[in-house]
CSV table of C-alpha atoms in Angstrom, one decimal:
chain,number,residue,atom,x,y,z
A,1,MET,CA,75.3,-28.7,-20.4
A,2,ARG,CA,75.0,-31.6,-17.8
A,3,LYS,CA,76.2,-35.0,-18.8
A,4,ASN,CA,74.0,-37.9,-19.8
A,5,SER,CA,73.5,-40.1,-16.8
A,6,LEU,CA,71.7,-43.1,-18.3
A,7,LEU,CA,73.1,-46.2,-17.0
A,8,ALA,CA,73.3,-50.0,-17.2
A,9,ALA,CA,72.3,-51.6,-14.0
A,10,THR,CA,73.3,-54.9,-12.1
A,11,PHE,CA,71.3,-55.9,-9.0
A,12,ALA,CA,72.8,-57.8,-6.3
A,13,TRP,CA,71.6,-59.1,-3.0
A,14,VAL,CA,72.2,-57.1,-0.1
A,15,SER,CA,75.3,-59.2,0.9
A,16,CYS,CA,76.9,-57.4,-2.1
A,17,PRO,CA,77.5,-53.7,-3.0
A,18,VAL,CA,75.3,-52.4,-5.8
A,19,PHE,CA,77.3,-51.4,-8.8
A,20,LEU,CA,75.9,-49.4,-11.8
A,21,SER,CA,79.3,-48.4,-14.1
A,22,SER,CA,60.4,-34.1,-18.0
A,23,MET,CA,58.0,-30.8,-18.1
A,24,LEU,CA,57.4,-28.2,-15.9
A,25,LEU,CA,56.0,-28.7,-12.4
A,26,LEU,CA,56.2,-25.9,-10.0
A,27,SER,CA,55.9,-27.3,-6.4
A,28,SER,CA,55.5,-25.1,-3.1
A,29,CYS,CA,57.7,-26.5,-0.4
A,30,SER,CA,56.7,-26.4,3.2
A,31,SER,CA,58.1,-27.7,6.4
A,32,SER,CA,56.2,-29.9,8.6
A,33,GLY,CA,57.3,-27.7,11.6
A,34,ARG,CA,59.0,-30.6,13.4
A,35,GLN,CA,62.6,-30.3,14.3
A,36,ASP,CA,63.3,-34.1,14.9
A,37,SER,CA,61.5,-37.3,15.4
A,38,SER,CA,62.9,-37.9,18.9
A,39,SER,CA,60.0,-36.9,21.1
A,40,ALA,CA,58.0,-39.7,19.7
A,41,THR,CA,57.9,-42.8,21.9
A,42,ARG,CA,59.6,-45.8,20.1
A,43,ASP,CA,57.8,-48.4,21.7
A,44,TRP,CA,57.1,-50.8,18.7
A,45,THR,CA,59.3,-53.4,17.3
A,46,MET,CA,58.9,-56.3,14.9
A,47,SER,CA,58.8,-60.1,15.3
A,48,VAL,CA,60.0,-62.6,12.8
A,49,SER,CA,57.1,-64.8,11.7
A,50,SER,CA,56.9,-67.8,9.2
A,51,ASP,CA,58.5,-67.2,6.0
A,52,LYS,CA,56.3,-66.7,3.0
A,53,SER,CA,57.2,-68.9,0.0
A,54,PHE,CA,55.8,-69.1,-3.6
A,55,LEU,CA,56.2,-72.4,-5.3
A,56,LEU,CA,57.9,-71.7,-8.7
A,57,ASP,CA,58.0,-74.1,-11.8
A,58,ASP,CA,61.1,-74.9,-14.1
A,59,SER,CA,60.8,-71.8,-16.1
A,60,THR,CA,60.5,-69.3,-13.3
A,61,SER,CA,63.5,-67.6,-11.5
A,62,GLN,CA,63.6,-66.5,-8.0
A,63,GLU,CA,65.9,-63.7,-9.4
A,64,ILE,CA,63.2,-61.0,-9.9
A,65,ASN,CA,63.6,-57.2,-9.8
A,66,TYR,CA,59.8,-56.3,-10.0
A,67,LEU,CA,56.6,-57.4,-8.3
A,68,GLN,CA,53.1,-55.8,-7.6
A,69,VAL,CA,50.5,-56.5,-5.1
A,70,VAL,CA,47.3,-56.6,-7.5
A,71,ASN,CA,44.8,-57.0,-4.7
A,72,ASP,CA,44.6,-58.3,-1.1
A,73,ASP,CA,45.3,-61.8,-1.9
A,74,THR,CA,47.3,-61.7,-5.4
A,75,MET,CA,50.9,-60.8,-6.0
A,76,ALA,CA,52.5,-60.6,-9.5
A,77,PHE,CA,56.1,-60.2,-10.7
A,78,TYR,CA,57.9,-60.2,-14.0
A,79,ASN,CA,59.6,-63.4,-14.8
A,80,ILE,CA,62.6,-62.5,-17.0
A,81,PRO,CA,63.8,-65.8,-18.2
A,82,GLU,CA,60.2,-66.4,-19.7
A,83,ASN,CA,59.1,-62.8,-20.5
A,84,SER,CA,55.9,-63.2,-18.6
A,85,ILE,CA,54.0,-61.8,-15.7
A,86,ARG,CA,53.1,-64.5,-13.2
A,87,TYR,CA,50.2,-64.2,-10.7
A,88,PHE,CA,50.3,-65.9,-7.4
A,89,ARG,CA,47.9,-66.1,-4.5
A,90,ILE,CA,49.4,-64.5,-1.3
A,91,SER,CA,47.6,-66.6,1.3
A,92,ASP,CA,48.8,-70.0,0.2
A,93,GLY,CA,51.9,-69.3,-2.4
A,94,SER,CA,50.3,-71.0,-5.2
A,95,GLU,CA,50.4,-69.8,-8.8
A,96,VAL,CA,47.0,-68.6,-10.2
A,97,GLY,CA,47.8,-67.4,-14.0
A,98,LYS,CA,50.2,-65.7,-16.1
A,99,THR,CA,50.5,-63.0,-18.9
A,100,GLN,CA,52.7,-64.3,-21.6
A,101,LEU,CA,54.3,-61.5,-23.5
A,102,TYR,CA,55.1,-62.3,-27.0
A,103,GLU,CA,58.8,-62.9,-28.3
A,104,GLU,CA,58.2,-62.1,-32.0
A,105,GLY,CA,55.5,-60.9,-34.4
A,106,PRO,CA,53.4,-57.7,-34.2
A,107,HIS,CA,52.9,-58.2,-30.6
A,108,ALA,CA,56.5,-58.8,-29.5
A,109,LEU,CA,57.6,-57.0,-26.5
A,110,ARG,CA,61.1,-57.4,-25.1
A,111,GLY,CA,63.3,-55.2,-22.6
A,112,VAL,CA,60.5,-54.9,-20.0
A,113,GLN,CA,61.6,-52.9,-17.0
A,114,GLY,CA,58.3,-52.8,-14.9
A,115,PHE,CA,54.6,-52.9,-15.2
A,116,CYS,CA,51.3,-51.7,-13.9
A,117,TYR,CA,48.3,-54.0,-13.6
A,118,VAL,CA,45.2,-52.0,-13.7
A,119,SER,CA,42.7,-54.6,-14.9
A,120,PRO,CA,42.9,-57.8,-17.0
A,121,ASP,CA,42.7,-55.9,-20.4
A,122,THR,CA,44.9,-52.9,-19.1
A,123,ILE,CA,48.6,-53.8,-18.1
A,124,TRP,CA,50.9,-51.1,-18.7
A,125,VAL,CA,54.5,-52.2,-19.3
A,126,TYR,CA,57.5,-49.9,-19.3
A,127,LYS,CA,60.5,-50.2,-21.6
A,128,SER,CA,63.2,-48.1,-20.2
A,129,TRP,CA,65.6,-47.7,-23.0
A,130,GLU,CA,62.9,-46.6,-25.5
A,131,ASN,CA,60.7,-44.7,-22.6
A,132,ASP,CA,57.7,-46.4,-24.1
A,133,LEU,CA,54.7,-47.3,-22.1
A,134,VAL,CA,52.9,-50.3,-23.8
A,135,ARG,CA,49.4,-51.4,-22.9
A,136,VAL,CA,48.7,-55.2,-23.2
A,137,ASN,CA,45.7,-57.3,-22.3
A,138,ALA,CA,45.7,-60.5,-20.4
A,139,ARG,CA,46.9,-62.6,-23.6
A,140,GLY,CA,50.0,-60.4,-24.0
A,141,GLU,CA,48.6,-58.7,-27.0
A,142,ILE,CA,49.7,-55.0,-27.6
A,143,ALA,CA,46.7,-52.6,-27.6
A,144,GLU,CA,48.8,-49.3,-27.8
A,145,THR,CA,52.1,-47.7,-27.3
A,146,ARG,CA,52.9,-44.3,-25.8
A,147,HIS,CA,56.1,-42.6,-26.4
A,148,VAL,CA,56.7,-40.8,-23.0
A,149,LYS,CA,59.4,-38.4,-24.5
A,150,ASP,CA,56.6,-37.1,-26.8
A,151,GLY,CA,54.8,-35.7,-24.0
A,152,LEU,CA,57.8,-33.7,-22.4
A,153,SER,CA,57.8,-30.0,-23.0
A,154,SER,CA,60.1,-27.6,-21.3
A,155,PRO,CA,61.0,-29.7,-18.4
A,156,LEU,CA,62.2,-28.1,-15.1
A,157,TYR,CA,63.7,-31.6,-14.0
A,158,GLY,CA,65.6,-34.3,-15.6
A,159,VAL,CA,64.3,-37.6,-14.6
A,160,PHE,CA,65.3,-41.3,-15.7
A,161,PRO,CA,62.3,-43.5,-14.7
A,162,PHE,CA,63.7,-46.7,-13.3
A,163,PRO,CA,60.9,-49.0,-12.2
A,164,MET,CA,61.7,-51.7,-9.6
A,165,THR,CA,59.6,-53.0,-6.8
A,166,ASP,CA,60.3,-50.1,-4.4
A,167,THR,CA,59.9,-47.5,-7.3
A,168,PRO,CA,56.8,-49.0,-8.8
A,169,ILE,CA,54.7,-47.9,-11.6
A,170,LEU,CA,51.2,-46.7,-10.1
A,171,HIS,CA,48.0,-45.7,-11.5
A,172,TRP,CA,46.3,-42.6,-10.2
A,173,ARG,CA,43.2,-41.1,-11.9
A,174,SER,CA,44.3,-40.6,-15.5
A,175,ARG,CA,48.1,-40.7,-14.6
A,176,LEU,CA,50.6,-43.2,-14.5
A,177,ILE,CA,53.4,-42.5,-11.9
A,178,LEU,CA,57.0,-43.5,-13.0
A,179,GLN,CA,59.8,-43.2,-10.4
A,180,GLY,CA,63.6,-43.5,-10.6
A,181,MET,CA,66.5,-41.2,-10.5
A,182,ASP,CA,67.9,-38.2,-11.9
A,183,GLY,CA,68.8,-38.8,-15.7
A,184,ARG,CA,70.0,-36.4,-18.5
A,185,THR,CA,69.9,-32.9,-17.4
A,186,ASP,CA,70.4,-29.9,-19.8
A,187,GLU,CA,71.1,-26.3,-19.2
A,188,GLY,CA,68.5,-24.8,-16.5
A,189,GLN,CA,67.4,-28.3,-15.3
A,190,LEU,CA,67.6,-29.8,-11.9
A,191,PRO,CA,67.9,-33.5,-11.0
A,192,GLY,CA,64.5,-35.1,-10.1
A,193,CYS,CA,63.0,-38.5,-9.6
A,194,THR,CA,59.3,-38.5,-10.5
A,195,LEU,CA,57.5,-38.4,-13.8
A,196,LEU,CA,53.8,-38.2,-13.9
A,197,TYR,CA,52.4,-39.2,-17.5
A,198,ASP,CA,48.8,-38.3,-18.1
A,199,LEU,CA,46.9,-40.8,-20.2
A,200,ALA,CA,44.2,-38.6,-21.2
A,201,ASP,CA,46.3,-35.9,-23.0
A,202,SER,CA,49.7,-37.7,-23.5
A,203,THR,CA,51.6,-35.0,-21.6
A,204,ALA,CA,54.3,-35.6,-19.0
A,205,THR,CA,55.4,-33.6,-16.0
A,206,CYS,CA,58.4,-34.1,-13.7
A,207,ALA,CA,58.8,-33.3,-10.1
A,208,ASN,CA,60.5,-34.0,-6.9
A,209,GLY,CA,64.3,-32.6,-7.1
A,210,TYR,CA,66.7,-33.8,-4.5
A,211,PRO,CA,67.0,-32.4,-1.0
A,212,SER,CA,69.7,-30.1,0.2
A,213,VAL,CA,71.8,-32.9,1.8
A,214,TYR,CA,72.6,-33.9,-1.9
A,215,GLY,CA,74.5,-30.5,-2.4
A,216,ASP,CA,75.2,-29.1,-5.7
A,217,PRO,CA,72.5,-30.1,-8.2
A,218,ASP,CA,75.1,-30.0,-11.0
A,219,GLU,CA,77.2,-32.5,-9.3
A,220,ASN,CA,74.6,-34.9,-8.2
A,221,ALA,CA,75.8,-38.0,-10.3
A,222,LYS,CA,79.5,-37.1,-9.6
A,223,ASN,CA,78.9,-36.9,-5.8
A,224,TRP,CA,76.4,-39.7,-5.2
A,225,GLY,CA,77.7,-42.5,-7.4
A,226,ALA,CA,75.8,-44.5,-10.1
A,227,PHE,CA,72.8,-45.7,-8.4
A,228,SER,CA,72.4,-46.7,-4.7
A,229,PHE,CA,72.1,-43.0,-3.3
A,230,ARG,CA,70.2,-41.6,-6.2
A,231,GLN,CA,67.4,-44.1,-6.9
A,232,VAL,CA,64.5,-42.8,-4.8
A,233,PRO,CA,62.1,-45.2,-3.5
A,234,TYR,CA,58.4,-44.3,-2.7
A,235,THR,CA,54.9,-45.4,-1.9
A,236,MET,CA,51.5,-44.1,-1.9
A,237,SER,CA,49.6,-42.7,1.2
A,238,PRO,CA,45.8,-43.3,1.8
A,239,GLU,CA,45.5,-39.5,1.1
A,240,GLU,CA,46.9,-40.0,-2.3
A,241,GLU,CA,50.2,-38.5,-1.6
A,242,LEU,CA,53.6,-39.8,-2.6
A,243,VAL,CA,55.8,-40.6,0.4
A,244,LEU,CA,59.5,-40.5,-0.9
A,245,SER,CA,62.6,-42.0,1.0
A,246,TYR,CA,65.6,-40.4,-0.3
A,247,PRO,CA,68.6,-42.7,0.4
A,248,ALA,CA,70.8,-40.0,2.0
A,249,SER,CA,68.1,-37.9,3.6
A,250,ASP,CA,67.2,-38.3,7.5
A,251,SER,CA,63.6,-37.2,6.4
A,252,VAL,CA,60.8,-38.4,4.2
A,253,ARG,CA,59.3,-36.2,1.9
A,254,VAL,CA,55.3,-36.1,1.1
A,255,PHE,CA,54.3,-34.9,-2.3
A,256,ARG,CA,50.6,-34.1,-2.9
A,257,LEU,CA,49.6,-35.2,-6.4
A,258,SER,CA,46.7,-32.9,-6.6
A,259,THR,CA,48.5,-29.7,-5.9
A,260,GLY,CA,52.3,-30.4,-6.3
A,261,GLN,CA,52.8,-29.2,-2.7
A,262,THR,CA,55.7,-30.9,-0.7
A,263,ARG,CA,56.4,-31.4,3.0
A,264,SER,CA,59.2,-33.0,4.8
A,265,PHE,CA,59.1,-34.9,8.2
A,266,PRO,CA,62.2,-35.9,10.2
A,267,ALA,CA,62.5,-39.7,10.1
A,268,CYS,CA,66.1,-40.6,11.1
A,269,TYR,CA,67.5,-44.0,12.3
A,270,SER,CA,68.1,-43.7,16.0
A,271,LYS,CA,71.8,-44.8,15.6
A,272,LYS,CA,72.7,-42.4,12.9
A,273,THR,CA,74.6,-39.4,14.2
A,274,ALA,CA,76.2,-37.7,11.2
A,275,ALA,CA,74.7,-36.7,7.6
A,276,CYS,CA,75.7,-39.0,4.6
A,277,LYS,CA,78.6,-37.6,2.9
A,278,PRO,CA,79.1,-37.3,-0.9
A,279,MET,CA,82.2,-38.9,-2.6
A,280,THR,CA,85.2,-36.6,-2.9
A,281,SER,CA,86.9,-38.5,-5.6
A,282,PRO,CA,84.6,-40.4,-7.9
A,283,SER,CA,85.7,-43.8,-8.7
A,284,VAL,CA,84.3,-47.3,-8.7
A,285,GLN,CA,86.1,-48.0,-5.3
A,286,ALA,CA,84.9,-44.9,-4.0
A,287,ASP,CA,81.3,-45.7,-5.1
A,288,THR,CA,81.5,-49.0,-3.3
A,289,GLU,CA,83.1,-47.5,0.0
A,290,GLN,CA,80.4,-44.8,0.0
A,291,TYR,CA,77.7,-47.7,0.0
A,292,LEU,CA,79.5,-49.8,2.5
A,293,ASP,CA,80.7,-47.0,5.0
A,294,GLN,CA,77.3,-45.0,5.4
A,295,TYR,CA,73.8,-45.5,6.5
A,296,LEU,CA,71.5,-45.9,3.3
A,297,TYR,CA,67.7,-45.5,3.6
A,298,ALA,CA,66.0,-47.9,1.2
A,299,GLY,CA,62.4,-48.7,0.4
A,300,ILE,CA,59.3,-47.4,2.1
A,301,VAL,CA,55.9,-49.0,2.1
A,302,TYR,CA,52.5,-48.4,3.6
A,303,ASP,CA,50.6,-51.0,5.6
A,304,LYS,CA,47.0,-50.2,5.3
A,305,TYR,CA,46.1,-53.1,7.7
A,306,ARG,CA,47.9,-51.6,10.5
A,307,HIS,CA,48.3,-47.9,9.5
A,308,PHE,CA,52.1,-47.9,9.5
A,309,TYR,CA,54.7,-46.9,7.1
A,310,TYR,CA,58.0,-49.1,7.1
A,311,ARG,CA,61.2,-47.4,6.1
A,312,LEU,CA,64.1,-49.8,5.4
A,313,VAL,CA,67.7,-48.7,6.2
A,314,LEU,CA,71.0,-50.4,5.5
A,315,LEU,CA,73.3,-50.0,8.3
A,316,PRO,CA,77.3,-49.2,7.7
A,317,LEU,CA,79.9,-51.7,7.8
A,318,GLU,CA,83.0,-51.1,9.9
A,319,ASP,CA,85.1,-54.0,8.9
A,320,TYR,CA,85.2,-55.2,5.2
A,321,ASP,CA,87.5,-56.3,2.4
A,322,LEU,CA,86.8,-54.8,-1.1
A,323,ASN,CA,88.0,-57.8,-2.7
A,324,ASP,CA,85.9,-60.3,-0.7
A,325,ALA,CA,82.2,-60.0,-1.1
A,326,LYS,CA,81.6,-62.3,1.9
A,327,THR,CA,82.7,-59.5,4.1
A,328,GLN,CA,80.4,-57.0,2.7
A,329,GLN,CA,77.0,-58.0,4.3
A,330,LYS,CA,75.3,-54.8,5.5
A,331,GLN,CA,72.8,-55.3,8.3
A,332,LEU,CA,69.2,-54.4,7.4
A,333,ALA,CA,66.7,-52.6,9.8
A,334,VAL,CA,63.2,-51.4,9.6
A,335,MET,CA,61.8,-48.2,10.9
A,336,ILE,CA,58.2,-48.0,12.0
A,337,LEU,CA,56.4,-44.7,11.2
A,338,ASP,CA,52.8,-43.8,12.2
A,339,ASP,CA,50.1,-42.3,9.8
A,340,LEU,CA,51.7,-38.9,11.0
A,341,PHE,CA,55.2,-39.9,10.1
A,342,TRP,CA,56.5,-40.1,13.7
A,343,VAL,CA,59.1,-42.9,14.1
A,344,VAL,CA,57.4,-45.1,16.7
A,345,GLY,CA,59.8,-48.3,16.3
A,346,GLU,CA,62.8,-49.9,14.9
A,347,PHE,CA,64.0,-53.4,14.5
A,348,GLU,CA,67.3,-54.9,13.1
A,349,LEU,CA,66.7,-58.0,10.9
A,350,PRO,CA,68.7,-61.4,11.6
A,351,LYS,CA,71.4,-61.6,9.0
A,352,ASP,CA,70.4,-63.2,5.8
A,353,ARG,CA,70.8,-62.5,2.1
A,354,TYR,CA,68.0,-60.0,1.5
A,355,LYS,CA,66.9,-58.6,-1.8
A,356,TYR,CA,65.7,-55.5,0.1
A,357,ARG,CA,64.3,-53.7,-2.9
A,358,ASN,CA,61.6,-56.5,-3.2
A,359,VAL,CA,59.2,-55.8,-0.3
A,360,PHE,CA,55.3,-55.9,-0.1
A,361,VAL,CA,52.7,-55.9,2.6
A,362,SER,CA,49.9,-58.2,3.2
A,363,ARG,CA,47.5,-59.1,6.0
A,364,GLU,CA,50.1,-61.3,7.4
A,365,GLY,CA,52.8,-58.6,7.8
A,366,LEU,CA,55.9,-57.0,6.0
A,367,HIS,CA,57.4,-59.3,3.7
A,368,ILE,CA,61.0,-58.9,2.5
A,369,ASN,CA,62.7,-61.1,-0.3
A,370,ALA,CA,65.5,-63.2,0.7
A,371,LEU,CA,67.5,-66.0,-1.1
A,372,SER,CA,66.1,-69.4,-1.0
A,373,GLU,CA,68.3,-72.3,-0.8
A,374,ASP,CA,65.7,-74.4,-2.8
A,375,ASP,CA,65.3,-72.8,-6.4
A,376,ASP,CA,61.8,-74.1,-6.4
A,377,TYR,CA,60.7,-71.3,-4.1
A,378,LEU,CA,60.5,-67.6,-4.0
A,379,ARG,CA,61.0,-66.6,-0.2
A,380,PHE,CA,60.2,-63.7,1.8
A,381,VAL,CA,61.0,-63.2,5.5
A,382,THR,CA,57.8,-62.1,7.3
A,383,LEU,CA,57.9,-59.5,9.9
A,384,VAL,CA,55.0,-58.4,12.1
A,385,PRO,CA,55.0,-55.1,14.2
A,386,GLU,CA,54.4,-55.5,18.0
A,387,LYS,CA,54.6,-53.4,21.1
A,388,TYR,CA,57.2,-53.8,23.4
A,389,GLU,CA,56.1,-55.7,26.6
A,390,LYS,CA,55.9,-53.4,29.5
């Protein structure tokens, strides 16, 4: 019997370490046939453009953990203090509406982890600890509740959905896609990170076990800490495939939703020369050192305007003090992948306090959340891909 790995999470800016103290789906696995990504010409970089800022009122916090791009010019995020979903125009940063969730009464909804905006009358909200999907309308009224666990039967994978901006809830045909990390696994189960909930028949299937770099599946939680290396970011491709960025893996995985087939493509950061290593003696200190000492692949997003994927990577620290958070600022870099998953460029960001899990793409470029000195604004650094000048 594998131990329960459900956990409570604390989310920090990138300047501090991150502490955190299912149904049968058979997939065929195939290799892309590529041995490495070094043969691609890395002739792209990124330039820093003007910050993208959103004006906040007194009841809205810049400390957010979940946002979604609703359309080409609308972004929404969950505002924890007010228990609401706020909508903003991307082009000018102004607020254009909100869905106020109820605090009490028959429509009360608390403990929100993430949401998926489908239409004004269909907003699916996820409550992690209850494993509930709740459909609300634009007025915040509850229309129905689905108990995800009720749809699981003979699961091959143990998955703990943990929606964040880089592990979003997505709507695909009749399914909702929930992403996170390995959760409780019983005898015969493997750790996985993807849960597909079918709204048509209320069934749930789990998929996407961890790649071989993670080692013994029975020791996943023991070897890779509480959160940072186990939470698996992903994005959706134009071909309706999931593209997964396992934090310890030098490759990206492509999961075809219609068939369950997976493929793997090398996508290694150029300066990384050794594989990520598991902890040898699990402890809070070892968890922190594992995070600070090694490369860690983070979010991955698709840019439909420029036909690129952006894979974020946190670079290792060589000199830090475990007792001084100011010395623990990891450098953030972005890898640029083309539509065929060749790495065609890289860029190291200027030092800042990035909340790297909050990223999105607009017509203007790639936006990465960074701490604003003015609490009246939610701030994003904007990056634009460009070719090296010959």
